[in-house]
Amino acid sequence: LPRSPKLTGSLGLRYENNFYIPGLVWSVDTFVQYRDAMFHQLAEVSESDSYYKYDLRFGVRPVNYGWEVALIGRNVFDKTTAGFGAPYPLLGDFLGSDQLSLEGVERLSSIALQATFEL
């Protein structure tokens, strides 16, 4: 497809082991997302860079489930990327430049505490 990245991919891994307290299990999840460089629009003059983004999750739960508490980090290395881009002709015409474009920022870093309960 035109203006799409040549390569994208994602990989997720999970590791579980017994916790130091009997009856509890801890887990670590990691997720890596990759997107190759690309142009967002037909008339765009600057290419968005390729990137990797990393998410992490640490959880604790009983062996028989029932509940779980997890700490989740999204985009943990705070990689700023463009989610879309488009030429910005009005301001470009005013400034006498055809090299201006408008880009929207994708998800930034976040940390969350998650509690899950089975009823």
PDB file of C-alpha atoms in Angstrom:
ATOM      1  CA  LEU A   1       0.000   0.000   0.000  1.00  0.00           C
ATOM      2  CA  PRO A   2       1.291   3.476  -0.770  1.00  0.00           C
ATOM      3  CA  ARG A   3       2.323   5.604   2.218  1.00  0.00           C
ATOM      4  CA  SER A   4       2.204   2.644   4.592  1.00  0.00           C
ATOM      5  CA  PRO A   5       5.234   1.372   6.490  1.00  0.00           C
ATOM      6  CA  LYS A   6       7.128  -1.401   4.719  1.00  0.00           C
ATOM      7  CA  LEU A   7       7.447  -3.333   7.964  1.00  0.00           C
ATOM      8  CA  THR A   8       5.461  -3.459  11.200  1.00  0.00           C
ATOM      9  CA  GLY A   9       5.548  -6.013  13.954  1.00  0.00           C
ATOM     10  CA  SER A  10       4.900  -6.774  17.578  1.00  0.00           C
ATOM     11  CA  LEU A  11       6.131  -9.322  20.073  1.00  0.00           C
ATOM     12  CA  GLY A  12       4.772 -10.179  23.494  1.00  0.00           C
ATOM     13  CA  LEU A  13       6.376 -12.340  26.172  1.00  0.00           C
ATOM     14  CA  ARG A  14       5.069 -13.551  29.554  1.00  0.00           C
ATOM     15  CA  TYR A  15       6.909 -15.142  32.462  1.00  0.00           C
ATOM     16  CA  GLU A  16       5.229 -16.558  35.587  1.00  0.00           C
ATOM     17  CA  ASN A  17       6.740 -18.016  38.728  1.00  0.00           C
ATOM     18  CA  ASN A  18       5.803 -18.758  42.330  1.00  0.00           C
ATOM     19  CA  PHE A  19       5.978 -15.779  44.652  1.00  0.00           C
ATOM     20  CA  TYR A  20       7.875 -15.825  47.943  1.00  0.00           C
ATOM     21  CA  ILE A  21       4.543 -16.024  49.787  1.00  0.00           C
ATOM     22  CA  PRO A  22       3.012 -19.530  49.388  1.00  0.00           C
ATOM     23  CA  GLY A  23      -0.090 -19.594  47.187  1.00  0.00           C
ATOM     24  CA  LEU A  24       0.826 -16.493  45.168  1.00  0.00           C
ATOM     25  CA  VAL A  25       2.188 -16.247  41.625  1.00  0.00           C
ATOM     26  CA  TRP A  26       3.959 -13.245  40.104  1.00  0.00           C
ATOM     27  CA  SER A  27       4.138 -12.489  36.408  1.00  0.00           C
ATOM     28  CA  VAL A  28       6.041 -10.179  34.070  1.00  0.00           C
ATOM     29  CA  ASP A  29       4.706  -9.296  30.631  1.00  0.00           C
ATOM     30  CA  THR A  30       6.555  -7.287  28.015  1.00  0.00           C
ATOM     31  CA  PHE A  31       5.289  -6.082  24.668  1.00  0.00           C
ATOM     32  CA  VAL A  32       7.378  -4.534  21.874  1.00  0.00           C
ATOM     33  CA  GLN A  33       5.849  -2.728  18.900  1.00  0.00           C
ATOM     34  CA  TYR A  34       7.797  -1.703  15.767  1.00  0.00           C
ATOM     35  CA  ARG A  35       6.786   0.492  12.843  1.00  0.00           C
ATOM     36  CA  ASP A  36       9.002   1.337   9.877  1.00  0.00           C
ATOM     37  CA  ALA A  37       9.412   4.904   8.583  1.00  0.00           C
ATOM     38  CA  MET A  38       6.533   6.195   6.457  1.00  0.00           C
ATOM     39  CA  PHE A  39       4.788   9.158   4.847  1.00  0.00           C
ATOM     40  CA  HIS A  40       1.277   9.773   6.204  1.00  0.00           C
ATOM     41  CA  GLN A  41      -0.175  11.785   3.308  1.00  0.00           C
ATOM     42  CA  LEU A  42       0.335  12.046  -0.444  1.00  0.00           C
ATOM     43  CA  ALA A  43       1.808  15.577  -0.440  1.00  0.00           C
ATOM     44  CA  GLU A  44       3.756  15.231   2.817  1.00  0.00           C
ATOM     45  CA  VAL A  45       7.375  16.343   2.540  1.00  0.00           C
ATOM     46  CA  SER A  46       8.881  14.838   5.684  1.00  0.00           C
ATOM     47  CA  GLU A  47       8.922  11.164   6.558  1.00  0.00           C
ATOM     48  CA  SER A  48       7.927   9.947  10.040  1.00  0.00           C
ATOM     49  CA  ASP A  49      10.773   8.003  11.635  1.00  0.00           C
ATOM     50  CA  SER A  50      10.642   4.299  12.402  1.00  0.00           C
ATOM     51  CA  TYR A  51      10.253   3.411  16.083  1.00  0.00           C
ATOM     52  CA  TYR A  52      10.077   0.764  18.786  1.00  0.00           C
ATOM     53  CA  LYS A  53       7.721   1.151  21.760  1.00  0.00           C
ATOM     54  CA  TYR A  54       7.900  -0.968  24.907  1.00  0.00           C
ATOM     55  CA  ASP A  55       5.163  -1.826  27.421  1.00  0.00           C
ATOM     56  CA  LEU A  56       5.700  -3.672  30.728  1.00  0.00           C
ATOM     57  CA  ARG A  57       3.337  -5.305  33.215  1.00  0.00           C
ATOM     58  CA  PHE A  58       4.075  -6.774  36.666  1.00  0.00           C
ATOM     59  CA  GLY A  59       1.287  -8.759  38.333  1.00  0.00           C
ATOM     60  CA  VAL A  60       0.589 -10.784  41.492  1.00  0.00           C
ATOM     61  CA  ARG A  61      -2.287 -13.251  41.893  1.00  0.00           C
ATOM     62  CA  PRO A  62      -3.236 -16.366  43.845  1.00  0.00           C
ATOM     63  CA  VAL A  63      -2.487 -19.741  42.264  1.00  0.00           C
ATOM     64  CA  ASN A  64      -6.232 -20.359  41.733  1.00  0.00           C
ATOM     65  CA  TYR A  65      -6.868 -16.834  40.349  1.00  0.00           C
ATOM     66  CA  GLY A  66      -9.907 -15.020  41.829  1.00  0.00           C
ATOM     67  CA  TRP A  67      -8.101 -11.665  41.839  1.00  0.00           C
ATOM     68  CA  GLU A  68      -4.969 -10.013  40.482  1.00  0.00           C
ATOM     69  CA  VAL A  69      -3.118  -6.743  41.079  1.00  0.00           C
ATOM     70  CA  ALA A  70      -0.843  -5.395  38.344  1.00  0.00           C
ATOM     71  CA  LEU A  71       1.351  -2.380  37.666  1.00  0.00           C
ATOM     72  CA  ILE A  72       1.281  -1.464  33.968  1.00  0.00           C
ATOM     73  CA  GLY A  73       3.677   0.822  32.104  1.00  0.00           C
ATOM     74  CA  ARG A  74       2.884   1.877  28.550  1.00  0.00           C
ATOM     75  CA  ASN A  75       5.557   3.366  26.262  1.00  0.00           C
ATOM     76  CA  VAL A  76       7.997   3.074  29.171  1.00  0.00           C
ATOM     77  CA  PHE A  77      10.908   4.803  27.389  1.00  0.00           C
ATOM     78  CA  ASP A  78       8.648   7.768  26.471  1.00  0.00           C
ATOM     79  CA  LYS A  79       9.099   7.512  22.692  1.00  0.00           C
ATOM     80  CA  THR A  80       7.257  10.397  20.998  1.00  0.00           C
ATOM     81  CA  THR A  81       5.872   9.410  17.592  1.00  0.00           C
ATOM     82  CA  ALA A  82       3.519  10.875  15.005  1.00  0.00           C
ATOM     83  CA  GLY A  83       0.159   9.138  14.674  1.00  0.00           C
ATOM     84  CA  PHE A  84      -0.775  11.067  11.544  1.00  0.00           C
ATOM     85  CA  GLY A  85       0.638  13.817   9.392  1.00  0.00           C
ATOM     86  CA  ALA A  86      -0.629  16.205   6.735  1.00  0.00           C
ATOM     87  CA  PRO A  87       0.731  19.154   4.780  1.00  0.00           C
ATOM     88  CA  TYR A  88      -0.124  22.536   6.299  1.00  0.00           C
ATOM     89  CA  PRO A  89      -0.603  24.718   3.209  1.00  0.00           C
ATOM     90  CA  LEU A  90      -2.214  27.808   4.776  1.00  0.00           C
ATOM     91  CA  LEU A  91       0.629  28.524   7.176  1.00  0.00           C
ATOM     92  CA  GLY A  92       3.152  27.373   4.570  1.00  0.00           C
ATOM     93  CA  ASP A  93       1.793  29.864   2.040  1.00  0.00           C
ATOM     94  CA  PHE A  94       1.863  32.632   4.657  1.00  0.00           C
ATOM     95  CA  LEU A  95       5.493  31.866   5.579  1.00  0.00           C
ATOM     96  CA  GLY A  96       6.518  31.158   1.979  1.00  0.00           C
ATOM     97  CA  SER A  97       7.413  27.523   2.619  1.00  0.00           C
ATOM     98  CA  ASP A  98       6.047  24.271   1.214  1.00  0.00           C
ATOM     99  CA  GLN A  99       8.008  22.256   3.794  1.00  0.00           C
ATOM    100  CA  LEU A 100       5.530  22.576   6.683  1.00  0.00           C
ATOM    101  CA  SER A 101       3.388  19.702   7.880  1.00  0.00           C
ATOM    102  CA  LEU A 102       1.073  19.094  10.801  1.00  0.00           C
ATOM    103  CA  GLU A 103       1.579  15.924  12.867  1.00  0.00           C
ATOM    104  CA  GLY A 104      -0.453  14.429  15.688  1.00  0.00           C
ATOM    105  CA  VAL A 105       1.298  12.791  18.625  1.00  0.00           C
ATOM    106  CA  GLU A 106       0.497   9.164  19.482  1.00  0.00           C
ATOM    107  CA  ARG A 107       0.116   7.773  22.981  1.00  0.00           C
ATOM    108  CA  LEU A 108       2.653   9.086  25.483  1.00  0.00           C
ATOM    109  CA  SER A 109       3.999   7.256  28.544  1.00  0.00           C
ATOM    110  CA  SER A 110       1.608   6.158  31.264  1.00  0.00           C
ATOM    111  CA  ILE A 111       1.654   4.119  34.462  1.00  0.00           C
ATOM    112  CA  ALA A 112      -1.466   2.432  35.821  1.00  0.00           C
ATOM    113  CA  LEU A 113      -2.416   0.214  38.739  1.00  0.00           C
ATOM    114  CA  GLN A 114      -4.940  -2.457  37.781  1.00  0.00           C
ATOM    115  CA  ALA A 115      -7.016  -4.636  40.089  1.00  0.00           C
ATOM    116  CA  THR A 116      -9.056  -7.530  38.659  1.00  0.00           C
ATOM    117  CA  PHE A 117     -11.629  -9.553  40.598  1.00  0.00           C
ATOM    118  CA  GLU A 118     -13.692 -12.572  39.572  1.00  0.00           C
ATOM    119  CA  LEU A 119     -17.242 -12.637  40.915  1.00  0.00           C
TER     120      LEU A 119
END
